[in-house]
Short mmCIF file of C-alpha atoms and ligand atoms in Angstrom, two decimals:
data_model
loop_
_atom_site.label_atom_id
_atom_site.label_comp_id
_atom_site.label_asym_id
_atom_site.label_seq_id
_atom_site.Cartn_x
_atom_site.Cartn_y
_atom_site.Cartn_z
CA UNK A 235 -5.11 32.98 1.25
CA UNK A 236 -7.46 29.80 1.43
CA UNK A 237 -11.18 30.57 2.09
CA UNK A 238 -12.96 27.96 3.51
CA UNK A 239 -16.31 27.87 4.66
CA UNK A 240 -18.61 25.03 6.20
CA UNK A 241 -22.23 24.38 5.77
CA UNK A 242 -23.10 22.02 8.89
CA UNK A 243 -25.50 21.33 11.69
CA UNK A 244 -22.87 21.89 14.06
CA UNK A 245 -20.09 23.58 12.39
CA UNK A 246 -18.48 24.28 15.65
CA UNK A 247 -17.07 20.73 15.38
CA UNK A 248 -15.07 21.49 12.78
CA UNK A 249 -14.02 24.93 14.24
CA UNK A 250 -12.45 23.14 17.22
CA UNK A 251 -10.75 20.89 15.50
CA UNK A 252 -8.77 22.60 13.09
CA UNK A 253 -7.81 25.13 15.90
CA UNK A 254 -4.74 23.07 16.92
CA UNK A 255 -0.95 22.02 15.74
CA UNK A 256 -0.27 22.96 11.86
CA UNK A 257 -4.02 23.80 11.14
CA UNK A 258 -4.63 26.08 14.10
CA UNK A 259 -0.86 27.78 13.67
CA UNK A 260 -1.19 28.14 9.47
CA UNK A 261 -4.94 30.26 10.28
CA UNK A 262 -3.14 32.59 12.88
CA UNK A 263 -0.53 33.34 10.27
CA UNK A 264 -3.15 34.40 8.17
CA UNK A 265 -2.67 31.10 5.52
CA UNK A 266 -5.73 30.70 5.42
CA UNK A 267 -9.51 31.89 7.17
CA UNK A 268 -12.94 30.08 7.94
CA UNK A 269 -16.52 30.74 8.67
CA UNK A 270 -18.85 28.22 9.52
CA UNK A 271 -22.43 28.54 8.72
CA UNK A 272 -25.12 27.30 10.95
CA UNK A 273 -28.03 25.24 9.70
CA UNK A 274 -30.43 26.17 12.54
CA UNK A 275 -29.52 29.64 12.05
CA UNK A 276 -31.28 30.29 8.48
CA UNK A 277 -34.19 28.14 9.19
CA UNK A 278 -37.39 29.82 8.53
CA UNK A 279 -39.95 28.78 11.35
CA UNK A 280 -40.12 29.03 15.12
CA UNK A 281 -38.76 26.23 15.66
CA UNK A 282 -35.69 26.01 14.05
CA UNK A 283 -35.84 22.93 11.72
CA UNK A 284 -33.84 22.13 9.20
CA UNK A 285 -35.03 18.72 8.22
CA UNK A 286 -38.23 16.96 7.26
CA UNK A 287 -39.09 13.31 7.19
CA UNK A 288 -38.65 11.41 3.40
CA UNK A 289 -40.41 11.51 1.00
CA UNK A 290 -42.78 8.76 0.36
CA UNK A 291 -41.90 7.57 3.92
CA UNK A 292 -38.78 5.57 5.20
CA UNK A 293 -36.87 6.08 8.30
CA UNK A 294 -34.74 9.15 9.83
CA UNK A 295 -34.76 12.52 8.33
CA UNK A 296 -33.70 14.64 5.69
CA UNK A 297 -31.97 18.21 5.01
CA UNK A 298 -34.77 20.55 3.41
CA UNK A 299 -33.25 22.67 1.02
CA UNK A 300 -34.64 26.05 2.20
CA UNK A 301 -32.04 26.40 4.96
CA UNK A 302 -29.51 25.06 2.51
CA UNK A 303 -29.86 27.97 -0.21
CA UNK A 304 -29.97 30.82 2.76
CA UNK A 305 -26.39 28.83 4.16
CA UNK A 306 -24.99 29.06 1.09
CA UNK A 307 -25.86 32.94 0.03
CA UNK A 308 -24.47 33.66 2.95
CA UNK A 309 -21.50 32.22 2.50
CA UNK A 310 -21.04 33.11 -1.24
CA UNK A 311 -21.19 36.76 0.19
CA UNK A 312 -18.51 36.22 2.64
CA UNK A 313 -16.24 34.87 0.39
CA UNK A 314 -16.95 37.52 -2.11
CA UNK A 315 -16.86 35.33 -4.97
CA UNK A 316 -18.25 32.19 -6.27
CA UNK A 317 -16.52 28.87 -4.41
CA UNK A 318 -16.64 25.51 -4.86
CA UNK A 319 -19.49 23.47 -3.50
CA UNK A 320 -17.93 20.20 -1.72
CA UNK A 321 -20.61 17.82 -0.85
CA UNK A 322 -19.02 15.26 1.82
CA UNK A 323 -21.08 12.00 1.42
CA UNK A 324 -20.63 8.11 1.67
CA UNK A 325 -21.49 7.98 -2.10
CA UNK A 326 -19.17 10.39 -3.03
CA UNK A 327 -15.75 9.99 -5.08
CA UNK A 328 -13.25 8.40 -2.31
CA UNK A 329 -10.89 10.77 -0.95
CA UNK A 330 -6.86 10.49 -1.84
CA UNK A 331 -3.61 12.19 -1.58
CA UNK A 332 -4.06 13.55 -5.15
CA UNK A 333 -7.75 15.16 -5.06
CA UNK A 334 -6.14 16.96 -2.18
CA UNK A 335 -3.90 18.47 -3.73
CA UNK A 336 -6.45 19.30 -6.77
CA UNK A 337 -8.76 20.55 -3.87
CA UNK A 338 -5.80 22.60 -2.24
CA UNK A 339 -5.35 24.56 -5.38
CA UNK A 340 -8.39 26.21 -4.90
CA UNK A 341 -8.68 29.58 -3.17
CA UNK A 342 -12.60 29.45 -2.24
CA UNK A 343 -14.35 26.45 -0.86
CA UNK A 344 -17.16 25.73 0.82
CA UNK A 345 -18.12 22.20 2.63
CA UNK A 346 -21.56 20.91 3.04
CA UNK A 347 -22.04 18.52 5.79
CA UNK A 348 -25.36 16.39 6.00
CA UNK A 349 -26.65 14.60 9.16
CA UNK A 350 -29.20 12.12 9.51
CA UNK A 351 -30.46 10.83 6.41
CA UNK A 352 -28.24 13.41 4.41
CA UNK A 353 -29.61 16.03 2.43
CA UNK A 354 -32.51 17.07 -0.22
CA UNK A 355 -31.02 15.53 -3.64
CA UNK A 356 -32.47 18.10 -5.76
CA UNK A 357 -30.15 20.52 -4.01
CA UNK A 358 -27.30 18.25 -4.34
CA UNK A 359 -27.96 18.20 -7.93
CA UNK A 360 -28.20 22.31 -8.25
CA UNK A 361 -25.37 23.13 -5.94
CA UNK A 362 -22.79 20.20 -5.92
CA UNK A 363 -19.85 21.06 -7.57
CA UNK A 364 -18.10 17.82 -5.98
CA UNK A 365 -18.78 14.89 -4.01
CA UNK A 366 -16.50 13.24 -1.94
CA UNK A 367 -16.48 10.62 0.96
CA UNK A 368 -13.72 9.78 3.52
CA UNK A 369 -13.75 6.33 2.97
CA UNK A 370 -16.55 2.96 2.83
CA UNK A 371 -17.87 4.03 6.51
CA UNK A 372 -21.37 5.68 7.31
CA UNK A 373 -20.58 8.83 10.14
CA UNK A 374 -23.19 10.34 12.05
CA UNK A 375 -22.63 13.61 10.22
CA UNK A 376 -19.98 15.44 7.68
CA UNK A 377 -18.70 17.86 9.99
CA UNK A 378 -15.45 15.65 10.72
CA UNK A 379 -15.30 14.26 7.12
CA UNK A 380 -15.41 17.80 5.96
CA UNK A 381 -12.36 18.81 9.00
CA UNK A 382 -10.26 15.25 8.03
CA UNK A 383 -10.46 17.39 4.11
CA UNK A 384 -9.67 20.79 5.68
CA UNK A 385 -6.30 19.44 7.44
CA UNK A 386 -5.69 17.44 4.60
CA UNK A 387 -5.57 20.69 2.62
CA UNK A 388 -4.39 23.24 4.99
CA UNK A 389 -1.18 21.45 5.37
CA UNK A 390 -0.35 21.61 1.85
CA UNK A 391 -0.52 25.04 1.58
CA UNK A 392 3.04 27.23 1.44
CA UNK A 393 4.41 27.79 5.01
CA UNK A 394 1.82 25.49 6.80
CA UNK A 395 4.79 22.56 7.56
CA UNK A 396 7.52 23.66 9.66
CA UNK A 397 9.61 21.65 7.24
CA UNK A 398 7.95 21.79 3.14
CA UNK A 399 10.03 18.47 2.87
CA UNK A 400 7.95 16.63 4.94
CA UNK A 401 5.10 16.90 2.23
CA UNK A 402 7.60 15.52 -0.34
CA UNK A 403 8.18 12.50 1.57
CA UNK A 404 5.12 10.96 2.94
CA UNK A 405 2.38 8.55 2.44
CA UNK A 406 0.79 8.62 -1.21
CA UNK A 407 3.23 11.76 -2.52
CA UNK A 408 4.64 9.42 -4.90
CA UNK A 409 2.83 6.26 -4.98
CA UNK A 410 4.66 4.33 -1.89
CA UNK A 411 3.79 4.37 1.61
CA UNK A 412 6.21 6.45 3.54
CA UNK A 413 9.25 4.32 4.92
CA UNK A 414 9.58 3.50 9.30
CA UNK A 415 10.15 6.44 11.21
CA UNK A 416 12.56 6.47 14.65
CA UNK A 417 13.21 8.91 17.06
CA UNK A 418 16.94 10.61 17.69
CA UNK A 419 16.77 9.41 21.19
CA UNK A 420 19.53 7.49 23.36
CA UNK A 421 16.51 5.80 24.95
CA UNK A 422 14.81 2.66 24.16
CA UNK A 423 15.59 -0.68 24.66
CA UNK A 424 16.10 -1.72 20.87
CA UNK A 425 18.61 -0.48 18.52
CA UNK A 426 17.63 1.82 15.64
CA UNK A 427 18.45 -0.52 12.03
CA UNK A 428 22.06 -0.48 11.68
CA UNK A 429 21.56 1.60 7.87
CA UNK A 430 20.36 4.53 9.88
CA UNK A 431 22.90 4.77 12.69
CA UNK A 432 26.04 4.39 10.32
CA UNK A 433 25.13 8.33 8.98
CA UNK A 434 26.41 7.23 5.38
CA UNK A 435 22.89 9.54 3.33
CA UNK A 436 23.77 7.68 0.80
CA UNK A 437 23.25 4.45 2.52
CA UNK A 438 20.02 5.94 4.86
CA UNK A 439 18.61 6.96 1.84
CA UNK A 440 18.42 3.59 0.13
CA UNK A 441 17.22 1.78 3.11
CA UNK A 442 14.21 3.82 3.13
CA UNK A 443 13.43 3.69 -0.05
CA UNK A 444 13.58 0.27 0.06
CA UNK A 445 11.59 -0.58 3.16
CA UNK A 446 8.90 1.86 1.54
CA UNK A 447 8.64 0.02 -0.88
CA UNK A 448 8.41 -3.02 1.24
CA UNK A 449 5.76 -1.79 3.36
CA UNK A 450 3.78 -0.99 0.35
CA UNK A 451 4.18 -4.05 -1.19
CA UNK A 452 2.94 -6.27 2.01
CA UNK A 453 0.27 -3.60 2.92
CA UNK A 454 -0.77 -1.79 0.15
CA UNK A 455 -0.02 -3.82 -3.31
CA UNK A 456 -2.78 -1.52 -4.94
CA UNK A 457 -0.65 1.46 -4.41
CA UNK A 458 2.32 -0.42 -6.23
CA UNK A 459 -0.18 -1.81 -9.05
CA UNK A 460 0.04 1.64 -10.15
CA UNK A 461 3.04 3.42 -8.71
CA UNK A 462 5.73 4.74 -11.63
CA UNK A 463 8.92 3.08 -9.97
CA UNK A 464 12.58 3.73 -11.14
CA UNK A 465 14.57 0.52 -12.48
CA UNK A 466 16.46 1.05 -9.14
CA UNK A 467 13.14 0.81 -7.16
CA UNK A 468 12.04 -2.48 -8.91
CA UNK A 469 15.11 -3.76 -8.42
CA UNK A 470 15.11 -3.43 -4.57
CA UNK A 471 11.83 -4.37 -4.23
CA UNK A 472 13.38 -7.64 -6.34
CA UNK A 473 15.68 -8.04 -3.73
CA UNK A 474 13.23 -8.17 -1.15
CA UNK A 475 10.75 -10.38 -2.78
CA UNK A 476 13.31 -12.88 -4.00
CA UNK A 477 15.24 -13.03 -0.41
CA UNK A 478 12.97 -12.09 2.19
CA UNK A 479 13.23 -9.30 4.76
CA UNK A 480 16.74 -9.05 5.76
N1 SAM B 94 -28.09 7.84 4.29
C1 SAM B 94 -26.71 8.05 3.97
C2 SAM B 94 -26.17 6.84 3.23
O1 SAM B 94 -26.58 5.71 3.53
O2 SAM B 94 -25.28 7.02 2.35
C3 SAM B 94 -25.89 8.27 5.21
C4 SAM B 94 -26.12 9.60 5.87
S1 SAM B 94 -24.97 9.90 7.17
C5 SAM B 94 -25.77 9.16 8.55
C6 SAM B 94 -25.17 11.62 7.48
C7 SAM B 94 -24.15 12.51 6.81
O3 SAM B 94 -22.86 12.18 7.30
C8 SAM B 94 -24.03 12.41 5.31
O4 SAM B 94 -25.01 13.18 4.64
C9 SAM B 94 -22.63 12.94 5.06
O5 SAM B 94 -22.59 14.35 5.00
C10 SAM B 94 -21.88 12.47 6.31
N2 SAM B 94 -21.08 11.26 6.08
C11 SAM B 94 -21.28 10.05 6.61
N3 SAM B 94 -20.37 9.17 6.21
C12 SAM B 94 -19.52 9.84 5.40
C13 SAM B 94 -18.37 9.48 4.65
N4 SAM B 94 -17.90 8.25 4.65
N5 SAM B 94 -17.75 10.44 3.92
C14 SAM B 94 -18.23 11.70 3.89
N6 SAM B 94 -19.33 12.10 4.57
C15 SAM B 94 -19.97 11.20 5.32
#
């Protein structure tokens, strides 16, 4: 089972969140379990604070590290073992497909959110075991960077997908963008692409392939730069490139 727990000012954010569809289902069927520690609950004076204005002056506030050590001890004892420290931050390592998979192998984690300014660097430094951000984009706080991680991860864990196929053929699982996706309905006023209605796999199968690799090439050439593509695959994407869109 996956052990997560979350350091945050409001980790009830995160709690609601992940309490729906795959993420809410995979925690009732025991896949995995959380606990979310409270800042404002292991701060030391009257009245509750957590933060403290910068050093040497400067705007907003920061995370004091005294609430931050209590968090974690308490959640090293309720995972009974040491886990990893995930810092989410802007200036962290940007988040893909692959790190969460690396992340998902893990069996003990622990998320530290910041707010405001962010938090103390000299307990970054002692207790970070990773940084990571969710992209070039300041948010308010980490609780939903550390919940887009948390799906991310869930999902990929054995029995979370109704179907373990659909992890196989996605976005990012092997370089391309994953290919268009229509409904078996009678309804709608256009016709699926003629490939897909015909029923031939052979022939459904190729035409996604291809137009993955189409839609990655007009949206994300990046991806392609350093995607490991068959001699088949270059040579539809040839196809495309030389003739257009058919
Ligand atoms: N002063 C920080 C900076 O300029 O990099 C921004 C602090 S932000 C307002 C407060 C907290 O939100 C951060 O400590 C972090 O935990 C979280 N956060 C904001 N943007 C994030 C991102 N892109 N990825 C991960 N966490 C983020």
């Amino acid at each position: 089972m996956l052990s997560i727990s979350l350091i945050a000012a409001f980790p009830e954010l995160v709690e609601h969140a992940l309490d729906y569809g795959v993420t809410g289902r995979a925690r009732r069927q025991g896949l995995w379990r959380w606990q979310g520690f409270a800042l404002h609950d292991f701060a030391t004076d009257a009245r509750k604070s957590i933060d403290a204005r910068p050093a040497a002056g400067g705007p907003g506030m920061v995370l004091m590290p005294v609430p931050l050590d209590a968090a974690l001890a308490a959640a090293r004892q309720w995972h009974g073992e040491k886990s990893c420290v995930v810092f989410m931050s802007p200036d962290g390592a940007p988040l893909e497909q692959a790190r969460i998979r690396e992340f998902a192998q893990n069996t003990h984690i622990t998320f530290v959110a910041g707010r405001y300014e962010g938090i103390d660097q000299r307990w970054i430094d002692a207790n970070a075991d990773a940084i990571v951000s969710v992209g070039d984009y300041v948010l308010s706080g980490g609780e939903l960077a550390a919940a887009v991680v948390i799906d991310s991860c869930v999902r990929l864990l054995p029995g979370a997908l109704g179907d373990a196929e659909s992890a196989t053929f996605e976005s990012f699982a092997d370089g391309k963008l994953d290919w268009p996706q229509y409904a078996l309905t009678a309804s709608g006023a256009e016709q699926i692409p003629a490939e897909l209605a015909k029923g031939d796999h052979a022939t459904v199968n190729r035409w996604r392939i291809k137009q993955a690799l189409i839609r990655t090439w007009m949206r994300r050439p990046d991806l392609l730069a350093r995607a490991n593509l068959s001699l088949e695959e270059i040579a539809m994407l040839d196809e495309f490139t030389e003739i257009g869109l058919k």
